[in-house]
mmCIF file of C-alpha atoms in Angstrom:
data_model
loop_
_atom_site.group_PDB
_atom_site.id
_atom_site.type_symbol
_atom_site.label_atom_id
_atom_site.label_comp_id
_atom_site.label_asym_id
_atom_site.label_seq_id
_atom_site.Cartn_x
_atom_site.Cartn_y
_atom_site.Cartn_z
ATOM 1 C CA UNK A 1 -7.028 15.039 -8.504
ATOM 2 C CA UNK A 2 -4.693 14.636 -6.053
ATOM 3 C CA UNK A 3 -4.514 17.279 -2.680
ATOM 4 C CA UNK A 4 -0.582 17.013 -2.662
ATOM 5 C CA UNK A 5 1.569 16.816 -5.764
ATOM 6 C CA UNK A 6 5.183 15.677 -5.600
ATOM 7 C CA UNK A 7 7.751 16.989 -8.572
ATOM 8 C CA UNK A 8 9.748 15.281 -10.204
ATOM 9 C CA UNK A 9 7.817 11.634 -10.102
ATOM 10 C CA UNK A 10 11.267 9.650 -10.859
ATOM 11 C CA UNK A 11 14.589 11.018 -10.449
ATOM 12 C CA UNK A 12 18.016 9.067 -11.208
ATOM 13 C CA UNK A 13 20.793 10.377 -10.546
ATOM 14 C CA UNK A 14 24.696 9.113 -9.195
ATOM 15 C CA UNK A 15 26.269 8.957 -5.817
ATOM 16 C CA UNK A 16 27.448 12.197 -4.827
ATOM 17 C CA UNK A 17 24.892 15.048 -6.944
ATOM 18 C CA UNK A 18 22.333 16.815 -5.158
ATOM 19 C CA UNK A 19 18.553 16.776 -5.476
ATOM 20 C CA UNK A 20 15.842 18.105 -4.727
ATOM 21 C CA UNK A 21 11.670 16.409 -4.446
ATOM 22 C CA UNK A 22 8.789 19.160 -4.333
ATOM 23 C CA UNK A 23 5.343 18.990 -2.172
ATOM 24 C CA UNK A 24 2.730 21.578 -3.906
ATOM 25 C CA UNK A 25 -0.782 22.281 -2.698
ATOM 26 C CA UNK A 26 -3.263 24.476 -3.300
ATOM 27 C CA UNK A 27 -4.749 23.443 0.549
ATOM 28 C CA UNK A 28 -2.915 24.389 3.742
ATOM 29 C CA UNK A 29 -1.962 21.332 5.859
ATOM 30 C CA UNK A 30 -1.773 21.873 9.825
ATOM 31 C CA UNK A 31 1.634 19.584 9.245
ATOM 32 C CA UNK A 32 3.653 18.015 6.719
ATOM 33 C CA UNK A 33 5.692 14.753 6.700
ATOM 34 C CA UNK A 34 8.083 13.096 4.936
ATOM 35 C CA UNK A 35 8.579 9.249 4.663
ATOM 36 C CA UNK A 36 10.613 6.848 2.734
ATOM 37 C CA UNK A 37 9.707 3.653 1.459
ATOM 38 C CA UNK A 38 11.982 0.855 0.232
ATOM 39 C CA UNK A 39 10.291 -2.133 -1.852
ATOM 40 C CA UNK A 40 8.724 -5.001 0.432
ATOM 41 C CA UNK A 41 8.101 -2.387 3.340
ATOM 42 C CA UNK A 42 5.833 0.274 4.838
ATOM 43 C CA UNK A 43 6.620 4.020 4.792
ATOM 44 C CA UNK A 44 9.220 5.043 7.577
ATOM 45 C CA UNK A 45 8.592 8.237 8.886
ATOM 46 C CA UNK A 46 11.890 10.848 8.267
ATOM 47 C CA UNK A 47 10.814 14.021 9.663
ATOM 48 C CA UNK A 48 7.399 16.133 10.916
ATOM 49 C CA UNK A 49 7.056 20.088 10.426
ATOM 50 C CA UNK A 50 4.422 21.672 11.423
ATOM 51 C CA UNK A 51 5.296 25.954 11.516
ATOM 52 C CA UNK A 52 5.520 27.650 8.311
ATOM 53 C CA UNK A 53 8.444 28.395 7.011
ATOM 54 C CA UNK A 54 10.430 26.227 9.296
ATOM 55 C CA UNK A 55 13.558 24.118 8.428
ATOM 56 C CA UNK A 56 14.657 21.309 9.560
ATOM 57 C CA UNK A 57 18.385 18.946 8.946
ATOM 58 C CA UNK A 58 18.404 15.595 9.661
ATOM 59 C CA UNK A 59 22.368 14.303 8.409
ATOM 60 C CA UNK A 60 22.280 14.560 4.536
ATOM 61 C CA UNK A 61 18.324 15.932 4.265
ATOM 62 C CA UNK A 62 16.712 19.000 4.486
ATOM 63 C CA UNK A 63 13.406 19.417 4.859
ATOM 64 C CA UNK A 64 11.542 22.836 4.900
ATOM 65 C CA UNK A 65 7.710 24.264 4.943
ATOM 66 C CA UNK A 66 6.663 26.646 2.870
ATOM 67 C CA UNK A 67 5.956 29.940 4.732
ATOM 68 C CA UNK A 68 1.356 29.274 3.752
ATOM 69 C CA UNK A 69 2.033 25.709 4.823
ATOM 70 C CA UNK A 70 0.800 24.772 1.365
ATOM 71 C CA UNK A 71 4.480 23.130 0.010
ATOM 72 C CA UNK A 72 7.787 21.333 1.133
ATOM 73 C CA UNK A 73 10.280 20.471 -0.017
ATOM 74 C CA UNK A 74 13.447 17.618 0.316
ATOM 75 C CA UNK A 75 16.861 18.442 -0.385
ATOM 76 C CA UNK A 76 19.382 15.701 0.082
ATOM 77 C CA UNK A 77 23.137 16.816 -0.410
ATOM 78 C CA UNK A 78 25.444 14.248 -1.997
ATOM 79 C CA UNK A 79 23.542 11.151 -2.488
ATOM 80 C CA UNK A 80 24.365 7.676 -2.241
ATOM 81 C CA UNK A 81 22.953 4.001 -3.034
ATOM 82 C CA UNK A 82 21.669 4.007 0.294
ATOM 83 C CA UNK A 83 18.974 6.819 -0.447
ATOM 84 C CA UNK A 84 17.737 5.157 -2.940
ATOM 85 C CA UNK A 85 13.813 4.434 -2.599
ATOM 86 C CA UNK A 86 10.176 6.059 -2.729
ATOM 87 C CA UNK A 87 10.037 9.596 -0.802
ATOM 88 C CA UNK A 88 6.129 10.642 -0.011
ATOM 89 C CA UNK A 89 4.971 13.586 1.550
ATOM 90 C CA UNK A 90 1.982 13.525 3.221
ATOM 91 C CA UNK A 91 -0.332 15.680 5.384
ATOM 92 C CA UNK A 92 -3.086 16.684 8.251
ATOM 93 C CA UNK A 93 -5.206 19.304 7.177
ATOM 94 C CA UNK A 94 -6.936 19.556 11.008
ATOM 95 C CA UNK A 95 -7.998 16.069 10.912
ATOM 96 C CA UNK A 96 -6.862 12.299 11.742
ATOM 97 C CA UNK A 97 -6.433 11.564 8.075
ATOM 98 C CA UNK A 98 -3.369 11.405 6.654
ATOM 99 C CA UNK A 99 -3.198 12.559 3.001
ATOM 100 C CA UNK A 100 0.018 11.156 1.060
ATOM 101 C CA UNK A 101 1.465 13.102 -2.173
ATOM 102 C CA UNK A 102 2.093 11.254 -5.122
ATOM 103 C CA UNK A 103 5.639 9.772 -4.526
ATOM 104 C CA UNK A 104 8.704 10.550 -6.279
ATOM 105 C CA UNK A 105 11.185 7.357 -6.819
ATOM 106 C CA UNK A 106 14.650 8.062 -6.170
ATOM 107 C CA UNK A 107 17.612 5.822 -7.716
ATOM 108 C CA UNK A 108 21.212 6.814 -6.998
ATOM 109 C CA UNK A 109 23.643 4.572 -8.903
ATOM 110 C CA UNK A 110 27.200 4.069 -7.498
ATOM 111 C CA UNK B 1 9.409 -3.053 21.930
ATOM 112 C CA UNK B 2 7.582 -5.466 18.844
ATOM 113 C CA UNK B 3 7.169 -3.024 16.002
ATOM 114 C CA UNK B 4 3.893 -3.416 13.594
ATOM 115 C CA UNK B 5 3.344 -6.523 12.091
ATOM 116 C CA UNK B 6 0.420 -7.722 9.059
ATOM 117 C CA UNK B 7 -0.931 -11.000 7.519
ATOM 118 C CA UNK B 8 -0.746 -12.514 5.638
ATOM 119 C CA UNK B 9 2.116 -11.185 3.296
ATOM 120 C CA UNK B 10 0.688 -11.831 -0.112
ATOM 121 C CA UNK B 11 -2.810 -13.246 -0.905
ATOM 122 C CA UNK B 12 -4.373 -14.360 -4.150
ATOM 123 C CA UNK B 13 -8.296 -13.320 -4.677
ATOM 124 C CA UNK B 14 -11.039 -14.058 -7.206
ATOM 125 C CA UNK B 15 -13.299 -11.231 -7.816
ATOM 126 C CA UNK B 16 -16.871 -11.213 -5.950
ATOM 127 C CA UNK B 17 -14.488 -13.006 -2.839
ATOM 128 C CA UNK B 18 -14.105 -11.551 0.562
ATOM 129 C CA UNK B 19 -10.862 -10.783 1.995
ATOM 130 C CA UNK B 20 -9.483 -10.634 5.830
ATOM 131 C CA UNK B 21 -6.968 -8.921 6.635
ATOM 132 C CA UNK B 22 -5.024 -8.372 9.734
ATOM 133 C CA UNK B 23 -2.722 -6.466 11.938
ATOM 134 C CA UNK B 24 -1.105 -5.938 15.082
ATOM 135 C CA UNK B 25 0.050 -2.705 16.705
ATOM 136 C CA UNK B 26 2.634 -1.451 18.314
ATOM 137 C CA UNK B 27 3.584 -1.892 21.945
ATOM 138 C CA UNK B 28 1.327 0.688 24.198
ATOM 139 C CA UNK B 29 -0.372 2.089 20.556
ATOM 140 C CA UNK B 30 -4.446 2.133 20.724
ATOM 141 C CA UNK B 31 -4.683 3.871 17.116
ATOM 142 C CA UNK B 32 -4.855 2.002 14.182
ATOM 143 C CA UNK B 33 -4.915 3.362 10.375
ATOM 144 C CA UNK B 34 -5.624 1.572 7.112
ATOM 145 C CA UNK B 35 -4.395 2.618 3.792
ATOM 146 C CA UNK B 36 -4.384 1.245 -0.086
ATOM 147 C CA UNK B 37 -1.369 2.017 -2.106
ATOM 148 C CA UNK B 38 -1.885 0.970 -5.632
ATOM 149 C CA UNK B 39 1.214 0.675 -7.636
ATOM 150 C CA UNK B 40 3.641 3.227 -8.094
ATOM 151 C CA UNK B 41 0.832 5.583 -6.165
ATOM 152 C CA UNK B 42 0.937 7.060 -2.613
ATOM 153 C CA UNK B 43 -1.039 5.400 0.316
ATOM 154 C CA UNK B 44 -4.658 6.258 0.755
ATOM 155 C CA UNK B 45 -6.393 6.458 3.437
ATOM 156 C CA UNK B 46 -9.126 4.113 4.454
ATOM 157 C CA UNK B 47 -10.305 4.800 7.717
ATOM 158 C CA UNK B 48 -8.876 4.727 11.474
ATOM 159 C CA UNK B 49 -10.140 3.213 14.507
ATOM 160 C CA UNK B 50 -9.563 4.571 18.258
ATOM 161 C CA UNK B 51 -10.007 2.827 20.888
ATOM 162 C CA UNK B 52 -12.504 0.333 19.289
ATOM 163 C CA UNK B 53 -14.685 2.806 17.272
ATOM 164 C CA UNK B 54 -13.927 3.986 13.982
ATOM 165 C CA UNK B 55 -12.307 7.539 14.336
ATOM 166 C CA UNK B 56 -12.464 9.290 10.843
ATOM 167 C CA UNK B 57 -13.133 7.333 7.128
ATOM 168 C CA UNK B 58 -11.652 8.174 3.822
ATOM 169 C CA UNK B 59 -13.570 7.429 -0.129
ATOM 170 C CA UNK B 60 -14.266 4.084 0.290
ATOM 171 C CA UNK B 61 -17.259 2.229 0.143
ATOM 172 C CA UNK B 62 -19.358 0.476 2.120
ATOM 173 C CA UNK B 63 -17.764 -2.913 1.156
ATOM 174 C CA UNK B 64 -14.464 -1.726 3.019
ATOM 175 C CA UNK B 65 -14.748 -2.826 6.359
ATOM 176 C CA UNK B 66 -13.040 -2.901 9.350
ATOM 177 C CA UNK B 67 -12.737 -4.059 13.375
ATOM 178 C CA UNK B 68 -10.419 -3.150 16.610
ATOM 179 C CA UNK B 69 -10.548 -5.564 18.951
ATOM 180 C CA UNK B 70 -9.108 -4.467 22.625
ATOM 181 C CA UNK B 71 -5.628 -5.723 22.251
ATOM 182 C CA UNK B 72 -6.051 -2.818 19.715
ATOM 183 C CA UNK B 73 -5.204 -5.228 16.784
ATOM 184 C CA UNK B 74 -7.059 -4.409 13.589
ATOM 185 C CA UNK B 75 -8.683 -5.761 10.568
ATOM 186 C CA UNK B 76 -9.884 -5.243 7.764
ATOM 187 C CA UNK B 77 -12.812 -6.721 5.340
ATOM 188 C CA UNK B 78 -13.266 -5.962 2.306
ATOM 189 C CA UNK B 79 -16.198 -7.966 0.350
ATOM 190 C CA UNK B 80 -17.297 -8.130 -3.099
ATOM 191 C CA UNK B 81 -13.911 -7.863 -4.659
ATOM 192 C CA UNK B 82 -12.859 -5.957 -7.756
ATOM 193 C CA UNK B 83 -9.765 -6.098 -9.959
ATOM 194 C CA UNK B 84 -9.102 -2.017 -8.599
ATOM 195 C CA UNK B 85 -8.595 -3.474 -4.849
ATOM 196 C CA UNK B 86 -5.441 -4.988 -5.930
ATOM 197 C CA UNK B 87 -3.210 -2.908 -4.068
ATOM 198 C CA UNK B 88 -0.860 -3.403 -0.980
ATOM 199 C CA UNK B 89 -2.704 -2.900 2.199
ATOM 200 C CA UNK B 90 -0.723 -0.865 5.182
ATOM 201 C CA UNK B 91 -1.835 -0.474 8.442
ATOM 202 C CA UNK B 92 0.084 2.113 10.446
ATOM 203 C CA UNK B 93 -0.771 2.332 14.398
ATOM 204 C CA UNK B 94 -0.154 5.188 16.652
ATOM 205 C CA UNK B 95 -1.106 6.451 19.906
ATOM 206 C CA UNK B 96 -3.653 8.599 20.763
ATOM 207 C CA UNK B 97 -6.654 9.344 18.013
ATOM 208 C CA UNK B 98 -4.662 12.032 16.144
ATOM 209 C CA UNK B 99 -1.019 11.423 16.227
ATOM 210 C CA UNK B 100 1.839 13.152 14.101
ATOM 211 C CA UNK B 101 3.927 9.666 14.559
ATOM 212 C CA UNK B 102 2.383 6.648 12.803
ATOM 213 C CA UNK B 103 4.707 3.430 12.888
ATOM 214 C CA UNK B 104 3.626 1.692 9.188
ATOM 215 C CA UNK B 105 3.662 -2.243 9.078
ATOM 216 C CA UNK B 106 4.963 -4.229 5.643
ATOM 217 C CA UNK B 107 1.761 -4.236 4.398
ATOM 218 C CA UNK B 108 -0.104 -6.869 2.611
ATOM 219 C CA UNK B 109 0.075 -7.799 -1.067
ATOM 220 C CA UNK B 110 -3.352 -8.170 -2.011
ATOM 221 C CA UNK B 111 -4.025 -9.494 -6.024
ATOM 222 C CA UNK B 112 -7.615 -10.054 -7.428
ATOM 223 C CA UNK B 113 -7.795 -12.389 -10.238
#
């Protein structure tokens, strides 16, 4: 069983809808991140949050913690090609060990 | 500033073989992490090692092993192979034993025939 489920697993959509990827625990994490990963490469760290209920924008993304640090979420406005790729959460529950969700695989067609 | 770098790419195992692989970390980073990511699956974690000792281990066995050497480069061994160790390898390093910023490196492509 996996500590952090991500929702949907594949998503394809075109340029220009919205989406949103889920995080869901039934452990708090001290911190959650979010990283994307395009084919041939390692995950690339997008953003860290680490207080419940906190929110945070980076351009197109928003990223927020669930107020019992237990889920996040990913909301990208208006997608394009360019977002296309695999989005993980991931975790520290009070330890050096990262814990990665499940992925969900994002493809935005033109 | 040389980001994190692995080798080799890809590699081609039989099973019962032994495997070596390697990385270098980041410019001024003494923290190095090792993960498995099976297809279409999230990373897991193997184990991390700080400053030359191994700093926390995930649900791997014995047979997963691994080595910092003081340029804080990393590898890891894993002997005996199975078919379920074909996976791509990542090492991520950071700095400082626990880090909210881990810079991930291509990974490895390893297949066991």
């Amino acid at each position: 069983t996996q500590l952090l489920e991500q929702s949907p697993q594949f998503l394809s959509i075109q340029e220009g809808e919205n989406l949103t990827v889920y995080c869901n625990s039934s452990s708090v994490f001290s911190s959650l991140q979010w990283y994307r990963q395009e084919p041939g490469e390692g995950p690339v760290l997008l953003v860290t949050v680490v207080t419940g209920g906190e929110v945070k924008k980076l351009k197109r993304l928003t990223f927020q913690f669930g107020d019992a640090r237990k889920d996040s979420s990913l909301h990208i406005t208006a997608a394009q090609p360019g977002d296309t790729g695999l989005y993980l959460c991931a975790g520290y529950r009070n330890t050096d060990k990262l814990i990665f969700g499940t992925g969900t695989r994002l493809q935005v067609f033109p | 500033e040389t980001g994190v770098t692995q080798s080799p790419t890809h590699l081609i195992k039989t099973r019962g073989q032994q495997v070596t692989l390697r990385c270098s970390s980041q410019s001024g980073h003494n923290t190095v992490s090792w993960y498995q990511q099976a297809l279409g699956q999230g990373p897991q974690f193997i184990f991390q090692y700080y400053r030359e000792e191994e700093n926390g281990r995930g649900n791997f066995p014995p047979r997963f092993s691994g080595l910092q050497f003081p340029n804080y480069s990393s590898e890891l061994n894993v002997n005996a192979l199975e078919l379920d160790d074909s996976a791509l390898y990542l090492c991520a390093s950071s700095h400082g034993g626990a880090s909210y910023e881990q810079y991930f490196g291509p990974g490895t492509r390893l297949t066991v025939t």
